PDB file of C-alpha atoms and ligand atoms in Angstrom:
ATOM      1  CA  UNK Y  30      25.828  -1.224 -18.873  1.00  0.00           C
ATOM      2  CA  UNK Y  31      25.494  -0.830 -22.376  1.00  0.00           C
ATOM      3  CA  UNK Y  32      22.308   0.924 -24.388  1.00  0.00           C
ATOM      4  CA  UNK Y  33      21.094   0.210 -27.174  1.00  0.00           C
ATOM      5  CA  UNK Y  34      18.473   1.960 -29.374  1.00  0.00           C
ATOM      6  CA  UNK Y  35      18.127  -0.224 -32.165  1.00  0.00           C
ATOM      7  CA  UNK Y  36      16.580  -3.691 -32.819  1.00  0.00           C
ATOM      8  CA  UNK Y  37      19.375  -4.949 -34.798  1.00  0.00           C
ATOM      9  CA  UNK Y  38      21.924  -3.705 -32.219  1.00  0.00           C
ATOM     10  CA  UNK Y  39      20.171  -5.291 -29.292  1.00  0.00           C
ATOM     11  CA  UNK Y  40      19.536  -8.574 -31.594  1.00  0.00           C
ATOM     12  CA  UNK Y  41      23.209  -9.297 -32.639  1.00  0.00           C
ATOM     13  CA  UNK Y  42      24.278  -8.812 -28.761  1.00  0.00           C
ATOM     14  CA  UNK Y  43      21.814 -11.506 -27.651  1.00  0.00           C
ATOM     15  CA  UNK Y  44      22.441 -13.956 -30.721  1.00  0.00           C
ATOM     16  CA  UNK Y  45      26.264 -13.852 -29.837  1.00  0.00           C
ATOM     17  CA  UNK Y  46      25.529 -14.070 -26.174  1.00  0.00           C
ATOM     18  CA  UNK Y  47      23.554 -17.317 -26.851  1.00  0.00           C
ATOM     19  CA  UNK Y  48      26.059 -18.153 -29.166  1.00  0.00           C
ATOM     20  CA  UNK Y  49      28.915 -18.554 -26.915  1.00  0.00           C
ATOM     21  CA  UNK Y  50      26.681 -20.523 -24.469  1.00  0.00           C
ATOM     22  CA  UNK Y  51      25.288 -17.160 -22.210  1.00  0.00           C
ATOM     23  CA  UNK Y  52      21.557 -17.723 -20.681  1.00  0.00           C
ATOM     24  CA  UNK Y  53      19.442 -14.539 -21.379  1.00  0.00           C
ATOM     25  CA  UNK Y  54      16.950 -12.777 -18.798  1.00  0.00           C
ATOM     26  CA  UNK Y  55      14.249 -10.208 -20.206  1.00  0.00           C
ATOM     27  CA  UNK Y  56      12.566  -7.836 -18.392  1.00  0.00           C
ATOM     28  CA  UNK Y  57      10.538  -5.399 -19.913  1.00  0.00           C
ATOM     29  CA  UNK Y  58       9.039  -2.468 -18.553  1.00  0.00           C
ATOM     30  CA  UNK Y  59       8.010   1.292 -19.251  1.00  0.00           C
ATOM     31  CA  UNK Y  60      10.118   2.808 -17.376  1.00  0.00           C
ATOM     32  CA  UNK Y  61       9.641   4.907 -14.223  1.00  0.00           C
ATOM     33  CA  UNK Y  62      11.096   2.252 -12.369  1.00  0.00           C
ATOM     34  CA  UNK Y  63      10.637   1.256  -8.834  1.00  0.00           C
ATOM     35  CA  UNK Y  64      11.453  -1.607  -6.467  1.00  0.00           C
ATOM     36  CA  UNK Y  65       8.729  -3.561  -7.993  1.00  0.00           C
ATOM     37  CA  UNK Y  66      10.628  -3.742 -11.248  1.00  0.00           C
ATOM     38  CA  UNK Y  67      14.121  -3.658  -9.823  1.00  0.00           C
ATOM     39  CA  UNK Y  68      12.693  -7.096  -7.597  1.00  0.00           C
ATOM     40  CA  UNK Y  69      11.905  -8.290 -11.202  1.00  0.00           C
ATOM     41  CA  UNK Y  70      15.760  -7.381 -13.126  1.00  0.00           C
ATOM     42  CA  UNK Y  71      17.197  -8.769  -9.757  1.00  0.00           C
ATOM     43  CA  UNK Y  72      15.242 -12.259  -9.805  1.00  0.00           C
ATOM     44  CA  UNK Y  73      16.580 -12.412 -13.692  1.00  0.00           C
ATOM     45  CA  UNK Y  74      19.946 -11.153 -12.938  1.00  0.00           C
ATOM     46  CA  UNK Y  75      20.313 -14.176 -10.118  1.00  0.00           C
ATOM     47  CA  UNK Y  76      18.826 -16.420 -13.049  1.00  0.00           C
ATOM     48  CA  UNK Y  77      21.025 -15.658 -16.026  1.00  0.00           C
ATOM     49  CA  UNK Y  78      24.038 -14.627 -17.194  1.00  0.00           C
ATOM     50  CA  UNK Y  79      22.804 -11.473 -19.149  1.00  0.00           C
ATOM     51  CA  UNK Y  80      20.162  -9.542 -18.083  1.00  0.00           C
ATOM     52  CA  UNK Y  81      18.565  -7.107 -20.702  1.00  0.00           C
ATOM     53  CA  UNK Y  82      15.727  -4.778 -19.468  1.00  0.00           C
ATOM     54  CA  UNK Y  83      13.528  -2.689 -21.785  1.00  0.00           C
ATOM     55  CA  UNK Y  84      12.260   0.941 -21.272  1.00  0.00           C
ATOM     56  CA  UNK Y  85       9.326   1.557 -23.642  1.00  0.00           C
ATOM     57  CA  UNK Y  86       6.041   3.379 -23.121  1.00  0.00           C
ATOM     58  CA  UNK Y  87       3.902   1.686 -25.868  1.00  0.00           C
ATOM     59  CA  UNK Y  88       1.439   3.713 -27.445  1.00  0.00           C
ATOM     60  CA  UNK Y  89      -0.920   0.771 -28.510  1.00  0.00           C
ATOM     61  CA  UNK Y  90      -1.586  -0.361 -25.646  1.00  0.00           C
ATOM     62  CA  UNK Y  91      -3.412   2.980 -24.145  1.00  0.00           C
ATOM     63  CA  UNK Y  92      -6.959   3.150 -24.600  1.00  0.00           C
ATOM     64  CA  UNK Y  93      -6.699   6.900 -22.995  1.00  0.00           C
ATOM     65  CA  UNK Y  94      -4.745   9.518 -25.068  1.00  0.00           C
ATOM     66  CA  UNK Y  95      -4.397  11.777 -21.997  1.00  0.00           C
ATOM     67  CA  UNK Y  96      -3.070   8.359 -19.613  1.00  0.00           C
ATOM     68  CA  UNK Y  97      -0.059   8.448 -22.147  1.00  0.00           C
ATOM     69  CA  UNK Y  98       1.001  11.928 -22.515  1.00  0.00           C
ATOM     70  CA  UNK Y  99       0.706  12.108 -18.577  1.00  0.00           C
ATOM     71  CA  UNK Y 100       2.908   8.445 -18.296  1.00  0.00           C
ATOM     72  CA  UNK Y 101       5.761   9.393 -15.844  1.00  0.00           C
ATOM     73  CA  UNK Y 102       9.163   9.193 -17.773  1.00  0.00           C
ATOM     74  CA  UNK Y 103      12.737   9.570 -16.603  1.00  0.00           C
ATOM     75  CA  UNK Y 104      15.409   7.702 -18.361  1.00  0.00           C
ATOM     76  CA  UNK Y 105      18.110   8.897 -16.627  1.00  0.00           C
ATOM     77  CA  UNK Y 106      16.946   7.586 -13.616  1.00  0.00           C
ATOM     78  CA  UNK Y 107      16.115   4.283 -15.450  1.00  0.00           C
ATOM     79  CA  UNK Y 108      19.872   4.132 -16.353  1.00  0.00           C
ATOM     80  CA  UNK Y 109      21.315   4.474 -13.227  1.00  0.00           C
ATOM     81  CA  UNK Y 110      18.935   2.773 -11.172  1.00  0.00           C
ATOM     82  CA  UNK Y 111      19.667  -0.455 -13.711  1.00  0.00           C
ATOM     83  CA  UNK Y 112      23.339  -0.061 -13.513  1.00  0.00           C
ATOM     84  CA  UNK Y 113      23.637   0.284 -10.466  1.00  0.00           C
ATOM     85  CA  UNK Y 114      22.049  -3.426  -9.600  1.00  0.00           C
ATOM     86  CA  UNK Y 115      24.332  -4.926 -12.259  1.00  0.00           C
ATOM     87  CA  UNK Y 116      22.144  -4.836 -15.055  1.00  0.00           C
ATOM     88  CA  UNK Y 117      23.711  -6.072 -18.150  1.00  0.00           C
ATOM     89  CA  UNK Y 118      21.869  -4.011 -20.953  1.00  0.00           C
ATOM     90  CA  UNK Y 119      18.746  -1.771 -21.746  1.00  0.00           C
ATOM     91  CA  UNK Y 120      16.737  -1.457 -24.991  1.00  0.00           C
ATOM     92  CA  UNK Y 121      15.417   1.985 -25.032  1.00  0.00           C
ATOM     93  CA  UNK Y 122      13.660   2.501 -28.714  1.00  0.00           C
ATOM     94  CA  UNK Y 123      11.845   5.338 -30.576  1.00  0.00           C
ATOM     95  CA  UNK Y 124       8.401   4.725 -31.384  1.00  0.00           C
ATOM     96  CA  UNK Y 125       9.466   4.430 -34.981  1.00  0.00           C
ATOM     97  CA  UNK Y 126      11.674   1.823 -34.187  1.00  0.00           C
ATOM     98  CA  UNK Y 127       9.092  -0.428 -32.822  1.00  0.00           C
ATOM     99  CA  UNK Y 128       6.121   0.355 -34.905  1.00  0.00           C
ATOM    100  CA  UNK Y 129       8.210   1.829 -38.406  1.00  0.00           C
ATOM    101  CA  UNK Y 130       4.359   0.630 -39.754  1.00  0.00           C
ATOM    102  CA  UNK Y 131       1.169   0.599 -38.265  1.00  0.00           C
ATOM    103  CA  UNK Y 132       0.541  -2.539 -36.540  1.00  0.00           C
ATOM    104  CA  UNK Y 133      -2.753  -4.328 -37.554  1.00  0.00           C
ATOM    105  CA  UNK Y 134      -2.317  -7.354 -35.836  1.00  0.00           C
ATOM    106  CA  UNK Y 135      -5.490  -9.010 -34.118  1.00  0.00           C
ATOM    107  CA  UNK Y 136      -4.956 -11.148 -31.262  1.00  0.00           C
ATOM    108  CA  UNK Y 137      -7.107 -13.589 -30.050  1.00  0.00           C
ATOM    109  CA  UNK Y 138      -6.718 -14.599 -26.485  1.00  0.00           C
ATOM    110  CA  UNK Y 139     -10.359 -16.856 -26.340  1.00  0.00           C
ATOM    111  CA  UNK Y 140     -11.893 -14.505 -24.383  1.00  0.00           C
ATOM    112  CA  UNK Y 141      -9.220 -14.020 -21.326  1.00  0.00           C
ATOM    113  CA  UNK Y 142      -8.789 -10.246 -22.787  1.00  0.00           C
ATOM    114  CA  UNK Y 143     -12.388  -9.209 -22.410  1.00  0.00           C
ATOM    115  CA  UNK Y 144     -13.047  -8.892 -18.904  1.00  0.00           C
ATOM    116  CA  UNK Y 145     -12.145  -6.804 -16.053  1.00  0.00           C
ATOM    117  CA  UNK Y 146      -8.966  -4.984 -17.342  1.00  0.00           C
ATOM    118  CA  UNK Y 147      -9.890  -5.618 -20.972  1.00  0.00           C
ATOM    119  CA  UNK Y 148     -13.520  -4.680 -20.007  1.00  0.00           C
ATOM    120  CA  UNK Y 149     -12.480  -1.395 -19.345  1.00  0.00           C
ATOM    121  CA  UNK Y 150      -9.465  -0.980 -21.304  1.00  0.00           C
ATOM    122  CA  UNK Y 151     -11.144  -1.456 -24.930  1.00  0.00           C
ATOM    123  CA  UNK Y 152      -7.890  -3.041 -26.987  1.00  0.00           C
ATOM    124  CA  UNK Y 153      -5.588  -2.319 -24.024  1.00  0.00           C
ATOM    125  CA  UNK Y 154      -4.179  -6.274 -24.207  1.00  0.00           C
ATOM    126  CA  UNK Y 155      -3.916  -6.213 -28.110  1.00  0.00           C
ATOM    127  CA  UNK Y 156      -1.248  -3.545 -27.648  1.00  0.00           C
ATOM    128  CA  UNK Y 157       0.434  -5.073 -24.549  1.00  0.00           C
ATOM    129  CA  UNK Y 158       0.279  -8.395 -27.251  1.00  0.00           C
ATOM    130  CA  UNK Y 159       1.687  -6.355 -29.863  1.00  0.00           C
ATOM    131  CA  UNK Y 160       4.650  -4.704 -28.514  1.00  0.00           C
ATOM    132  CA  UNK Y 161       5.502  -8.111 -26.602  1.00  0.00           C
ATOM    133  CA  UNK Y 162       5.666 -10.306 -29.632  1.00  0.00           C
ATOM    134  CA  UNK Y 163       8.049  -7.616 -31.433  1.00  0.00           C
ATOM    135  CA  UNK Y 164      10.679  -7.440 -28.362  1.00  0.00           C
ATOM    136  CA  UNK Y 165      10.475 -11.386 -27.987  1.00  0.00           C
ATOM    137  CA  UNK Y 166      11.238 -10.914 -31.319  1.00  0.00           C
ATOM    138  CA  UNK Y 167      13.944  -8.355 -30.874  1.00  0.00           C
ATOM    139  CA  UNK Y 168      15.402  -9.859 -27.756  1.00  0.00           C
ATOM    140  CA  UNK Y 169      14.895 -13.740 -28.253  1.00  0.00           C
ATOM    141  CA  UNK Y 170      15.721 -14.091 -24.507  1.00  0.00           C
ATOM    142  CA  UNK Y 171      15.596 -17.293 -22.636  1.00  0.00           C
ATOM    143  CA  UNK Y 172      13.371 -16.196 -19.656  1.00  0.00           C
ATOM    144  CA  UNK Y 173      11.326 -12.888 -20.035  1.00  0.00           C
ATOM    145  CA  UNK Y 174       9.885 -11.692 -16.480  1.00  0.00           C
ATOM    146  CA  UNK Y 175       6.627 -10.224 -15.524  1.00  0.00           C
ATOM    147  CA  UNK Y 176       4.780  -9.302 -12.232  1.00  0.00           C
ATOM    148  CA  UNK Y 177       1.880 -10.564 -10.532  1.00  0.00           C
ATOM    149  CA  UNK Y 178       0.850  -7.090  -9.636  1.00  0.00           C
ATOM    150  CA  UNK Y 179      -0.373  -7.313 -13.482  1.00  0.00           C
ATOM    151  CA  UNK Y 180      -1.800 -10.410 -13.181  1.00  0.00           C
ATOM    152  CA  UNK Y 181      -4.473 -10.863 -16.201  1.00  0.00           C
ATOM    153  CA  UNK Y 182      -1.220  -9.256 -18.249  1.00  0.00           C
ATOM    154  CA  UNK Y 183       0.937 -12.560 -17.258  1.00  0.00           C
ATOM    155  CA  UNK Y 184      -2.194 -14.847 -18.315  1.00  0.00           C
ATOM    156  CA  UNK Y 185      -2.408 -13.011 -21.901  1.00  0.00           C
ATOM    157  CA  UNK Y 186       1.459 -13.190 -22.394  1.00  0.00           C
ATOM    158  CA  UNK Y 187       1.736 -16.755 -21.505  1.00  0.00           C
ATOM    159  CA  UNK Y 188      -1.368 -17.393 -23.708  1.00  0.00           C
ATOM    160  CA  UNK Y 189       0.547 -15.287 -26.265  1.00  0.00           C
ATOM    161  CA  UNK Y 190       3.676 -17.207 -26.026  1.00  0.00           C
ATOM    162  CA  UNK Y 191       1.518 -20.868 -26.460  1.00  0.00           C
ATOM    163  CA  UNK Y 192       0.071 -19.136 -29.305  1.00  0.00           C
ATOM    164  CA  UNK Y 193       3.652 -18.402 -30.979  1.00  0.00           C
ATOM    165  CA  UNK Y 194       5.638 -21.367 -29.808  1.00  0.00           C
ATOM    166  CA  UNK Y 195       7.630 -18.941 -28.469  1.00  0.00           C
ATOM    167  CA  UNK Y 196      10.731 -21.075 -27.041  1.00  0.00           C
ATOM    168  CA  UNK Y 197      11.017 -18.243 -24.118  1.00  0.00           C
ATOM    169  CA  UNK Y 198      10.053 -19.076 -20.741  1.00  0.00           C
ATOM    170  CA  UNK Y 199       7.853 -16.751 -18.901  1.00  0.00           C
ATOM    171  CA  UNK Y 200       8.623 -16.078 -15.032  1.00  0.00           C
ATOM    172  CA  UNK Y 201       5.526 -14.553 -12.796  1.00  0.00           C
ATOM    173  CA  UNK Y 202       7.451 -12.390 -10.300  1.00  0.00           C
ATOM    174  CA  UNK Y 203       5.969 -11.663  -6.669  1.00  0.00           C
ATOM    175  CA  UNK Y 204       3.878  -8.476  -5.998  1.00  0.00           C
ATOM    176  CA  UNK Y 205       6.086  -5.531  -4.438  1.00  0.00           C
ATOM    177  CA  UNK Y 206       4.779  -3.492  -2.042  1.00  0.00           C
ATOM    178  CA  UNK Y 207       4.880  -0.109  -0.067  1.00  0.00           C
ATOM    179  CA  UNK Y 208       5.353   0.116   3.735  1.00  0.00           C
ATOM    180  CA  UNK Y 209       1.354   0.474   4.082  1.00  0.00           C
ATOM    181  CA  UNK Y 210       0.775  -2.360   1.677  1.00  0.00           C
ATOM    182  CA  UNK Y 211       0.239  -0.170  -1.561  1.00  0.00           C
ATOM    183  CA  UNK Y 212       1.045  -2.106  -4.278  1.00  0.00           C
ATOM    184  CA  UNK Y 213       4.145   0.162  -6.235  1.00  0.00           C
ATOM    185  CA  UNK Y 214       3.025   1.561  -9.560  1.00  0.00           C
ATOM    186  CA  UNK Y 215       4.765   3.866 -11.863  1.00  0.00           C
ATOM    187  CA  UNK Y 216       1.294   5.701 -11.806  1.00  0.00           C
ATOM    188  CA  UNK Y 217       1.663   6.039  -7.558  1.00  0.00           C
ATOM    189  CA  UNK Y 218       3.957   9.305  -7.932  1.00  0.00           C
ATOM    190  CA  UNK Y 219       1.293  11.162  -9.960  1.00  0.00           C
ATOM    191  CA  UNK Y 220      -1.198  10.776  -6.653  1.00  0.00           C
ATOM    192  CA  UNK Y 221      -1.752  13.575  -4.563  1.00  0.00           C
ATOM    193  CA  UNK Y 222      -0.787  13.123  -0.908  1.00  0.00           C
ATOM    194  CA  UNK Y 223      -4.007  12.645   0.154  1.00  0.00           C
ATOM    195  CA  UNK Y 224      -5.000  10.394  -2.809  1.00  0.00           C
ATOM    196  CA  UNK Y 225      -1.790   8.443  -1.778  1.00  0.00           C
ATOM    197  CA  UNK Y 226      -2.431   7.811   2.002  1.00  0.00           C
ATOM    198  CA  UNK Y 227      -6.232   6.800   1.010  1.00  0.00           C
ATOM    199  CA  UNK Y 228      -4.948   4.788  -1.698  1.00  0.00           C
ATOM    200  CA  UNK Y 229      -3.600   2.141   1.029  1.00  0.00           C
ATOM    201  CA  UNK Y 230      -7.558   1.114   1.520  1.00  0.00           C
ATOM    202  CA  UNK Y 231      -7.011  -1.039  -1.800  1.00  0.00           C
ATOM    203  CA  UNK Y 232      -4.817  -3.741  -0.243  1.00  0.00           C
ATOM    204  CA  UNK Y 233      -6.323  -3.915   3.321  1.00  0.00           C
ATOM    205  CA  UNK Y 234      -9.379  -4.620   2.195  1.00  0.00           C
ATOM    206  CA  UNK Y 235      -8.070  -6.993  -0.721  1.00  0.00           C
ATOM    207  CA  UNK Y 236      -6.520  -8.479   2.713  1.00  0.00           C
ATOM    208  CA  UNK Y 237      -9.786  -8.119   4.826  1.00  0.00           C
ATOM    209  CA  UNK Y 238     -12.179  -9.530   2.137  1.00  0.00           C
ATOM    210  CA  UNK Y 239      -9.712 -12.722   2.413  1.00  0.00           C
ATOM    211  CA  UNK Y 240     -10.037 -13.208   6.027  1.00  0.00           C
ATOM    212  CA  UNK Y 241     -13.893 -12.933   5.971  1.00  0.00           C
ATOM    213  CA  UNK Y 242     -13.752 -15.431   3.077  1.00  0.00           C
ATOM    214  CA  UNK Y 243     -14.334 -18.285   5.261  1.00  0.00           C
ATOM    215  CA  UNK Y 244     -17.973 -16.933   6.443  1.00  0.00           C
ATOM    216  CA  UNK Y 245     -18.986 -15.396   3.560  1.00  0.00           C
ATOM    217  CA  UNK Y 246     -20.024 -16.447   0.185  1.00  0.00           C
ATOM    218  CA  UNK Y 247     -19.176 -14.539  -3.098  1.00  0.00           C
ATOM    219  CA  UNK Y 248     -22.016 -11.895  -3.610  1.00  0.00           C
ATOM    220  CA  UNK Y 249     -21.506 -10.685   0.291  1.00  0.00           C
ATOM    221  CA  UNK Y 250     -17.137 -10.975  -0.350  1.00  0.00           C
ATOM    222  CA  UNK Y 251     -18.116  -8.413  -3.013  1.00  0.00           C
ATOM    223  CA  UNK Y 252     -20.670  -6.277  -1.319  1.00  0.00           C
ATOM    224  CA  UNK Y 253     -17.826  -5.551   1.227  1.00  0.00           C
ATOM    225  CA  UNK Y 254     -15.229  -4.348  -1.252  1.00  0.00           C
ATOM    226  CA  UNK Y 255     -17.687  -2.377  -2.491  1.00  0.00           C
ATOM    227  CA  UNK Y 256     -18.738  -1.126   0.813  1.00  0.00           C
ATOM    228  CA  UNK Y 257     -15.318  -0.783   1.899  1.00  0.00           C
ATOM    229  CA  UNK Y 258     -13.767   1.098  -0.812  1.00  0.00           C
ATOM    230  CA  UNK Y 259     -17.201   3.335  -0.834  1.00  0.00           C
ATOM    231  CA  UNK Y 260     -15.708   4.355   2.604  1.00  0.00           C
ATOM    232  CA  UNK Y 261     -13.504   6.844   1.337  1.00  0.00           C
ATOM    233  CA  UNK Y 262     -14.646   9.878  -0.848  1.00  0.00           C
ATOM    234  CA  UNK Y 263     -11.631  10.057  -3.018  1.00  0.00           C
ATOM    235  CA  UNK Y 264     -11.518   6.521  -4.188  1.00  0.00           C
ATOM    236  CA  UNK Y 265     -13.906   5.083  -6.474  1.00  0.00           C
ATOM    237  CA  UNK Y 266     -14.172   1.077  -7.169  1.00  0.00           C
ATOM    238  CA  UNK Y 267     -13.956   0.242 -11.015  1.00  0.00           C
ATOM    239  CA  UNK Y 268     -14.334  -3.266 -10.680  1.00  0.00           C
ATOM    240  CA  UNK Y 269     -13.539  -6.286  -7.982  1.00  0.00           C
ATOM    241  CA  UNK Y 270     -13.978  -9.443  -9.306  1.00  0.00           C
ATOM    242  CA  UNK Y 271     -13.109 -13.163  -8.373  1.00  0.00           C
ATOM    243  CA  UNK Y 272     -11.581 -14.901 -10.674  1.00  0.00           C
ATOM    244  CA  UNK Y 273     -10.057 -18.560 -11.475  1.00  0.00           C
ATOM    245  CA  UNK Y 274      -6.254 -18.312 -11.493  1.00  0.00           C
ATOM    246  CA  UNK Y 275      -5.805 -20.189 -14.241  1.00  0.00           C
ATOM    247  CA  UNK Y 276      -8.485 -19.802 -16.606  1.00  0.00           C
ATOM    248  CA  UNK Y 277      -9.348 -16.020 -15.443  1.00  0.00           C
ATOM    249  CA  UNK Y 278     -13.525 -17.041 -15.471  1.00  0.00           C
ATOM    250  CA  UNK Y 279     -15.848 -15.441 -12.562  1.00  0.00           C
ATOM    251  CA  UNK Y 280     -15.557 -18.089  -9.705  1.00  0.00           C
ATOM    252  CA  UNK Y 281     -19.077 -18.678  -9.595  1.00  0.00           C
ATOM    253  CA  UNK Y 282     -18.921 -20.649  -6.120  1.00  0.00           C
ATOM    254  CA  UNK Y 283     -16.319 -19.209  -3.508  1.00  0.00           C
ATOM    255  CA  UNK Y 284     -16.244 -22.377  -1.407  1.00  0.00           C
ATOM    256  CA  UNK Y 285     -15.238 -24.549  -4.896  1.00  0.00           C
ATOM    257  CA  UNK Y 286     -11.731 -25.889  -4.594  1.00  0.00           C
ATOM    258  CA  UNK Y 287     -10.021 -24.139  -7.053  1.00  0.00           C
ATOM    259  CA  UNK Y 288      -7.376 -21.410  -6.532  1.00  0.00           C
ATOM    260  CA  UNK Y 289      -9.020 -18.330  -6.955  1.00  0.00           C
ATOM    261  CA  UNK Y 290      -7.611 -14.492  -7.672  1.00  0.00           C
ATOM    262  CA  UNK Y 291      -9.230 -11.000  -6.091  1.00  0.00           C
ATOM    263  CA  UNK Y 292      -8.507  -8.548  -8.799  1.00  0.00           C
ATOM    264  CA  UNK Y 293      -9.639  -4.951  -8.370  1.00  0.00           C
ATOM    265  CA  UNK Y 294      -9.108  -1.907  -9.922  1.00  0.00           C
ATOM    266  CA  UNK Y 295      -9.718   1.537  -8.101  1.00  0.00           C
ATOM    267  CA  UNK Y 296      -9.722   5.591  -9.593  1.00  0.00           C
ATOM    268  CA  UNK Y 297      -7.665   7.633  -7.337  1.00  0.00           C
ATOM    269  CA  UNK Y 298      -8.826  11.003  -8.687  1.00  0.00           C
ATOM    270  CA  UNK Y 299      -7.750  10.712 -12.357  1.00  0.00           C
ATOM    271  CA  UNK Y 300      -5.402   7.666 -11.422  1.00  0.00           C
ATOM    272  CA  UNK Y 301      -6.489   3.936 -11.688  1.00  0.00           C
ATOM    273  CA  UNK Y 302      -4.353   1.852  -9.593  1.00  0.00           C
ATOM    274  CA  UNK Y 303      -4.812  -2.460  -9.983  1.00  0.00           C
ATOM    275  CA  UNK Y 304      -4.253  -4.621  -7.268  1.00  0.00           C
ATOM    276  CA  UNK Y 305      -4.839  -8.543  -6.453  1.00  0.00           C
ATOM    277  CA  UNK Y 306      -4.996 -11.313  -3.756  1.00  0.00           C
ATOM    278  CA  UNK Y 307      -4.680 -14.768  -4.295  1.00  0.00           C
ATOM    279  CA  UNK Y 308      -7.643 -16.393  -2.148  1.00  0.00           C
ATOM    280  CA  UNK Y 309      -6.910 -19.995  -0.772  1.00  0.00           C
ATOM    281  CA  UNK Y 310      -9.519 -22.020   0.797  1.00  0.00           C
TER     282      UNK Y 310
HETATM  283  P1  AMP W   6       5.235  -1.597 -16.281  1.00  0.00           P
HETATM  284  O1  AMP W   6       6.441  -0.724 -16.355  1.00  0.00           O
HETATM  285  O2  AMP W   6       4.140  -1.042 -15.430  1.00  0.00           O
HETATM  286  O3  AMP W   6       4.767  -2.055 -17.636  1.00  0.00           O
HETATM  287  O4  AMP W   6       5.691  -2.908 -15.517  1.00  0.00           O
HETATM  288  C1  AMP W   6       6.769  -3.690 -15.987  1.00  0.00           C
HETATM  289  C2  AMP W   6       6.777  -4.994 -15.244  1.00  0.00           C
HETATM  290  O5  AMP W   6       6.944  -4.741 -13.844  1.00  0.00           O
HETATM  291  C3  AMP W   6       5.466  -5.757 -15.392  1.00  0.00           C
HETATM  292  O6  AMP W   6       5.756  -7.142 -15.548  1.00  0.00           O
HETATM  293  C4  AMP W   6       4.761  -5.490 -14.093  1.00  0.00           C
HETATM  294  O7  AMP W   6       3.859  -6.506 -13.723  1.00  0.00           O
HETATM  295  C5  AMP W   6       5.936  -5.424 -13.129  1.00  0.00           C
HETATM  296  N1  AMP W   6       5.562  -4.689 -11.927  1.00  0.00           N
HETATM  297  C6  AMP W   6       4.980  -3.470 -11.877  1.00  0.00           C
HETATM  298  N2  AMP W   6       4.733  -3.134 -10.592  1.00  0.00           N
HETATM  299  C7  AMP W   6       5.182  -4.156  -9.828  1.00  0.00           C
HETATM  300  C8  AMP W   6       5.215  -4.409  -8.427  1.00  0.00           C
HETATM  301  N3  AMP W   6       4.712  -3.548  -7.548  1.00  0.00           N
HETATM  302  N4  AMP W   6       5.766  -5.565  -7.997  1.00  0.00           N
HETATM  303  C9  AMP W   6       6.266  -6.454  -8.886  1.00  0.00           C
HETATM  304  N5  AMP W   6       6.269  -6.282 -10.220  1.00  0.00           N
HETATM  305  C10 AMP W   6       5.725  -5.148 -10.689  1.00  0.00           C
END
């Protein structure tokens, strides 16, 4: 598997690669990898020729000095977990490398980026915006891959890449889970065990909320997350919210036929874990 460190490194290998007629999977990432992302490099590796992953914690896109410092990072894990699925290449840059200038850009995603994640993140999807553009830019793949599990993320970088006439096509990747339905997160191995087993409360009642979606309307679906996740003392509910799939707005009647999106985001501790549920009716 070959490494590279440098934008015009990693550029020339996927300009020649197109050049002699090779299809180009992208899959970034920031590292601390897990199934969840190893689902997403095998999906592009059955889907391409070359598969190129990235390993970059980007400071912009932090709103929490302290949430970066404590990001979990092992690259030599990274490596060998990627090589050893048959991973192609990995762009690992400095910090300089990617931002050599501050970046000043100002994105404007019509409103999408200001609720629930962007709510609470204050200029959280600017910097996810940011550091995408540049590696589309680095690594003009032809299909870049992102998970569900980040779902307002996928609607901002397929707004971004509309925005850019971007000619890459962007892939929405199932949600992986753990054995008790915890959705995996990099962020997962900071919990404590006992944060950790309560932490599986997120998706069964992400699940449960669904099933009683049939008898109850949207205020009571969301008095019963709340209620639910109120059950245990070391979780704390952020935000649930119902939202349209497509254009992210509050569903304002749950019994509308449209498809519709649970998103929630829960503090474990010091530890906020995102989740989400499509809801079908
Ligand atoms: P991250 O390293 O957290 O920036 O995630 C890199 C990519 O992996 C993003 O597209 C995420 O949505 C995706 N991802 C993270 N966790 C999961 C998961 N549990 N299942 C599927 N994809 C995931």
């Amino acid at each position: 598997m070959k490494i590279f460190e440098h934008i015009n490194s990693v550029h020339s290998f996927v300009t020649e690669a197109k050049t002699n007629g090779k299809t180009i999977g992208f899959v970034p990432t920031m590292g601390a990898l897990h199934r969840g992302h190893i689902s997403l490099v095998e999906q592009s590796i059955h889907e391409n020729d070359i598969t190129i992953a990235s390993v970059f914690v980007n400071p912009t896109q932090f709103n929490n000095s302290s949430d970066l410092e404590k990001y979990p990072r092992d690259f030599e894990k990274d490596r060998s977990m990627l090589e050893n699925i048959g991973c192609s290449a990995v762009f690992t840059p400095s910090v300089v490398e990617m931002y050599p200038t501050v970046d000043k850009r100002v994105f404007d995603f019509s409103g999408i980026d200001s609720i629930m994640e962007g709510e609470h993140r204050p200029g959280h999807f600017n910097g996810v915006a940011q550091i995408v553009s540049k590696l589309f830019d680095a690594i003009p793949a032809n299909n870049a891959y992102f998970g569900i599990k980040d779902f307002q993320q996928l609607a901002i970088i397929k707004n971004l890449v509309q925005q850019l006439n971007l000619p890459i096509k962007i892939v929405a990747c199932d949600i992986i889970r753990e054995p008790d339905g915890l959705a995996m997160s990099s962020r997962n191995i900071r919990l404590s065990a006992e944060h950790r087993a309560e932490a599986s409360l997120i998706y069964k009642t992400l699940k449960a909320a669904v099933e009683k979606s049939q008898e109850l309307n949207k205020q009571q679906i969301n008095q019963f997350v709340e209620q639910e996740i109120s059950k245990s003392e070391l979780l704390k509910l952020e935000y649930f919210e119902i939202v349209n799939s497509s254009t992210l707005t509050p569903v304002v009647n749950i019994n509308d036929k449209e498809e519709a999106i649970g998103c929630i985001a829960v503090w474990a501790n010091n530890i906020r874990l995102i989740d989400n549920i499509i809801f079908n009716f």
